[in-house]
PDB file of C-alpha atoms in Angstrom:
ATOM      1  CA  UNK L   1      -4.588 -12.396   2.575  1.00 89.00           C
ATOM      2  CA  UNK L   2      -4.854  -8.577   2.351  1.00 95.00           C
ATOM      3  CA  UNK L   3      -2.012  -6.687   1.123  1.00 96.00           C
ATOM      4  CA  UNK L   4      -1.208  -2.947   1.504  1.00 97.00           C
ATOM      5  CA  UNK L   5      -0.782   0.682  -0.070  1.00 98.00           C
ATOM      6  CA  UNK L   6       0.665   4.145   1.809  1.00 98.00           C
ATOM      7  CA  UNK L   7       0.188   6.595   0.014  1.00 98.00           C
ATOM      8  CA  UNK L   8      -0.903  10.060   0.682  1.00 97.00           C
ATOM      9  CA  UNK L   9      -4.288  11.464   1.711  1.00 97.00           C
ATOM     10  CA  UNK L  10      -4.547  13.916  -1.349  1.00 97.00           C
ATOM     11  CA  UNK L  11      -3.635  11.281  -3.708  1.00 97.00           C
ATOM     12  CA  UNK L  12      -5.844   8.640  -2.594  1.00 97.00           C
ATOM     13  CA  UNK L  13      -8.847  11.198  -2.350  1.00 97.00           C
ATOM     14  CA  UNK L  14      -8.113  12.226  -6.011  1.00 97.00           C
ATOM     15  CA  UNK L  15      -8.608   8.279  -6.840  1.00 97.00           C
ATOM     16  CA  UNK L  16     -11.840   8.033  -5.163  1.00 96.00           C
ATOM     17  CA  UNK L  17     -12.654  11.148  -7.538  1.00 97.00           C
ATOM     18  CA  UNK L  18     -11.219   9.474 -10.985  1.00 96.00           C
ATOM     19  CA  UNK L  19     -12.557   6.202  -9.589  1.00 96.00           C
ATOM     20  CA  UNK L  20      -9.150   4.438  -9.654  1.00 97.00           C
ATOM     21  CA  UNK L  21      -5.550   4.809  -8.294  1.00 98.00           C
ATOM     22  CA  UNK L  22      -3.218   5.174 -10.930  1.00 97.00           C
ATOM     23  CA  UNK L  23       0.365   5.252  -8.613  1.00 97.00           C
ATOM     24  CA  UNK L  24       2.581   7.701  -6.793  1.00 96.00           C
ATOM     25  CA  UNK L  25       5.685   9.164  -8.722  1.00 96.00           C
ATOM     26  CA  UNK L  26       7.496   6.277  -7.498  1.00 96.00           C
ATOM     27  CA  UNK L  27       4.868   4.117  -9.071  1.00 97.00           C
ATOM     28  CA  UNK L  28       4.864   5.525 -12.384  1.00 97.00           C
ATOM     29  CA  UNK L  29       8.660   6.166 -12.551  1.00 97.00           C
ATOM     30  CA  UNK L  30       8.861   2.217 -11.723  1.00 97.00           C
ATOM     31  CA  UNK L  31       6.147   1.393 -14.151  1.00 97.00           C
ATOM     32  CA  UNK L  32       4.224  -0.777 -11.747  1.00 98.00           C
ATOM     33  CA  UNK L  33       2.104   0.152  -8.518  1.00 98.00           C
ATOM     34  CA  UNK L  34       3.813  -1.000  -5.134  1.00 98.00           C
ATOM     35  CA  UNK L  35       2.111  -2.860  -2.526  1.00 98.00           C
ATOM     36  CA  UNK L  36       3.293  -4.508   1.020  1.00 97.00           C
ATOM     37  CA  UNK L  37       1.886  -7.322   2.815  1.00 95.00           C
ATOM     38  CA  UNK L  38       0.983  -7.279   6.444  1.00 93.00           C
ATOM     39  CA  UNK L  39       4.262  -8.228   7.149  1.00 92.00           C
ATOM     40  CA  UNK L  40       6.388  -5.814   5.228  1.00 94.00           C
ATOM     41  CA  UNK L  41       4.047  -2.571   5.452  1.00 95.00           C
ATOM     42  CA  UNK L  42       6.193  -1.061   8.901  1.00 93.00           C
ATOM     43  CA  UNK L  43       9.123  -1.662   6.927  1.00 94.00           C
ATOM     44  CA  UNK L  44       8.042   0.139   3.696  1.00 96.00           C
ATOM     45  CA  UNK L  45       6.643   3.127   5.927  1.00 96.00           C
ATOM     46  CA  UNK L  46       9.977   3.824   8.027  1.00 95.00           C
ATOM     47  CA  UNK L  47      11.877   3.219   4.767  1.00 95.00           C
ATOM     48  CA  UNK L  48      10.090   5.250   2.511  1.00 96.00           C
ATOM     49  CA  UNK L  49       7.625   7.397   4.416  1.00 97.00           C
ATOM     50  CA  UNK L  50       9.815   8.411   7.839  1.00 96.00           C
ATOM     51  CA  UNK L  51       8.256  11.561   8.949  1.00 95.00           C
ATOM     52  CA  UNK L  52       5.667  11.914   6.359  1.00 96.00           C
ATOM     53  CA  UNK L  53       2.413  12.863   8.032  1.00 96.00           C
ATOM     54  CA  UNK L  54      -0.988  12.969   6.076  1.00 97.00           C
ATOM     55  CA  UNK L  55      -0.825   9.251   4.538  1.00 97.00           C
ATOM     56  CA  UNK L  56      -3.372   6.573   4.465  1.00 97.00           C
ATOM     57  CA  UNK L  57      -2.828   2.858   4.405  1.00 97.00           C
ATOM     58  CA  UNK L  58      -5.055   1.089   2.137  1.00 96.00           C
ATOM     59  CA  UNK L  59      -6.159  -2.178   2.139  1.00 96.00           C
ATOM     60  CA  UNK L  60      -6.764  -4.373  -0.828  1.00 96.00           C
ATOM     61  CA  UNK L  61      -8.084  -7.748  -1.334  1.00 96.00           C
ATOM     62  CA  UNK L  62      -5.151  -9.006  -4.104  1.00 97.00           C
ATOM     63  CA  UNK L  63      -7.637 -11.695  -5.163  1.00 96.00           C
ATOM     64  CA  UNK L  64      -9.826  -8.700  -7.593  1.00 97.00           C
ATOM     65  CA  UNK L  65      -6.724  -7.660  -8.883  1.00 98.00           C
ATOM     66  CA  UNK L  66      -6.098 -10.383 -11.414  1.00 97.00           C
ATOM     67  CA  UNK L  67      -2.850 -11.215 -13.903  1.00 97.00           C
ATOM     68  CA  UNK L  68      -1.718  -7.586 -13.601  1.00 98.00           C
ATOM     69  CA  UNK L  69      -0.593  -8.254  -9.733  1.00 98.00           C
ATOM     70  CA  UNK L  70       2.993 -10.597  -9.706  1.00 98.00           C
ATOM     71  CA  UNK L  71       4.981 -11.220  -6.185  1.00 97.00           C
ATOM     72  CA  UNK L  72       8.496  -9.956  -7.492  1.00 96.00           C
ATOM     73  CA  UNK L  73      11.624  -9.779  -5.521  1.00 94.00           C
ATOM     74  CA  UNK L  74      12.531  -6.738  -3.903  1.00 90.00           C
ATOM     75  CA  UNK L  75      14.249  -6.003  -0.061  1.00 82.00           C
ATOM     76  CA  UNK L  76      16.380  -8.922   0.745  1.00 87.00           C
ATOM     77  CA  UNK L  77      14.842 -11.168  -1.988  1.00 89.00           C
ATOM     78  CA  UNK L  78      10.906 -11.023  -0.096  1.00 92.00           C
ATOM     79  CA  UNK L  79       8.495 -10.944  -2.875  1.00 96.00           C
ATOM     80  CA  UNK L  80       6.784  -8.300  -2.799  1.00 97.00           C
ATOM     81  CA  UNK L  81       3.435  -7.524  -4.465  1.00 98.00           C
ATOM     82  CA  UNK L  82       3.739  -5.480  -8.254  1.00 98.00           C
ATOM     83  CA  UNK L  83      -0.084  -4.375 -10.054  1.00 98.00           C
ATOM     84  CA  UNK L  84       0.667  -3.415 -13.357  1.00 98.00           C
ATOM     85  CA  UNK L  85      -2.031  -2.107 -14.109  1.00 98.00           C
ATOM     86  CA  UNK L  86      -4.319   0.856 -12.430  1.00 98.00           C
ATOM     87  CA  UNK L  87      -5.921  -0.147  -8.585  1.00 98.00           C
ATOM     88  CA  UNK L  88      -9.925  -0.281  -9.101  1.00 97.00           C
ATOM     89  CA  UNK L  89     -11.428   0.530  -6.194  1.00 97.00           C
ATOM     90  CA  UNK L  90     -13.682  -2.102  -5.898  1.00 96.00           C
ATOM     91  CA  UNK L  91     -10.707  -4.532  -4.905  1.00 97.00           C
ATOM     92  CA  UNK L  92     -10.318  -1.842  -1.760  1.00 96.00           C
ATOM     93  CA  UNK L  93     -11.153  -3.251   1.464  1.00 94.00           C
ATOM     94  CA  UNK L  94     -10.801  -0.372   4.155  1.00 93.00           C
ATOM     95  CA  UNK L  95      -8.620   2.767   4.164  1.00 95.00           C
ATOM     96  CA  UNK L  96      -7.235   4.365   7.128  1.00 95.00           C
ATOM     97  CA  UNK L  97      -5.801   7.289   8.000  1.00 95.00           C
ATOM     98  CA  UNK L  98      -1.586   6.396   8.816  1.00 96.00           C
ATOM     99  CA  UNK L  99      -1.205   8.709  11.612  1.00 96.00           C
ATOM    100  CA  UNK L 100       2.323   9.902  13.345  1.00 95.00           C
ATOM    101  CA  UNK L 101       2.823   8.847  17.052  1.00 94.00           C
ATOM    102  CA  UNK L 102       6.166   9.729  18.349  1.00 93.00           C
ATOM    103  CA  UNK L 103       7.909   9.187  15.027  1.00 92.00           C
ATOM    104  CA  UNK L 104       6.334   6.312  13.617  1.00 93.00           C
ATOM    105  CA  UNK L 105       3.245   5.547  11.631  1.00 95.00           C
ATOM    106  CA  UNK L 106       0.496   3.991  14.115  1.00 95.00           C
ATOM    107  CA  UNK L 107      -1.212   1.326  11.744  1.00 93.00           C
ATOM    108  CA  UNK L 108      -4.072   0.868  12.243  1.00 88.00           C
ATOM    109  CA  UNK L 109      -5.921  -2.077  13.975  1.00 83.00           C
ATOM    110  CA  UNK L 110      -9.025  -2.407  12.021  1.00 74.00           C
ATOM    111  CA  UNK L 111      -7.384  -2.975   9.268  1.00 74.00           C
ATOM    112  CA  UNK L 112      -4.129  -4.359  10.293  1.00 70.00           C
ATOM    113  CA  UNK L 113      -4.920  -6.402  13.359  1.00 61.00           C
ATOM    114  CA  UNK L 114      -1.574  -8.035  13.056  1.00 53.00           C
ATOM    115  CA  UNK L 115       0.289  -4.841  14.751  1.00 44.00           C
ATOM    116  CA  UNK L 116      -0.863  -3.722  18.004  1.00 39.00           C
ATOM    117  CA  UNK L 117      -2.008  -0.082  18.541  1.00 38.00           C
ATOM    118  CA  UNK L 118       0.178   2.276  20.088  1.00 36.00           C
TER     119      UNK L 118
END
């Protein structure tokens, strides 16, 4: 299973600088980093990123992560996945760019083969 971070462009290339992702505002102000699986990552974009242009989806193997990463409840009850702790980068997998297309974010199919392309 490979589960999922948006976040934008500039803050994921100031990561690769520091050599970890330490969270958006919403991450810190929540005290954990927030993650989606496959299934939940269209939902989490129109929720929370409608419109936003210049975001990446990352993907990250949740096996590297360790005891900091719990499946919590969130929308509707789903468990969602929670790191507490920074996001090395060696548990990255791919990172795309999260483009606009009429509206909506176009994921990706290289890294999220379970949506279709646009």
């Amino acid at each position: 299973m490979t589960i999922y971070k948006i976040c934008s462009a500039a803050e994921w290339a100031a990561a690769e600088a520091a050599g970890t992702y330490r969270g958006s505002a919403v991450d810190h102000k929540d005290g954990f980093i927030h993650f989606s699986t496959a299934a939940q990552a269209e939902e989490t974009a129109s929720r929370h990123f409608a419109g936003q242009d210049g975001l990446v989806l990352v993907a990250i193997d949740p096996d590297r992560l360790g005891d900091a990463l719990r499946w919590e409840p969130s929308r509707g009850g789903a468990l969602f996945p929670h790191l507490y702790a920074e996001l090395p980068l060696h548990a990255v997998q791919g990172v795309a760019p999260l483009p606009l297309v009429d509206g909506r974010h176009a994921f990706p199919p290289r890294l999220f083969p379970t949506v279709a392309a646009p």
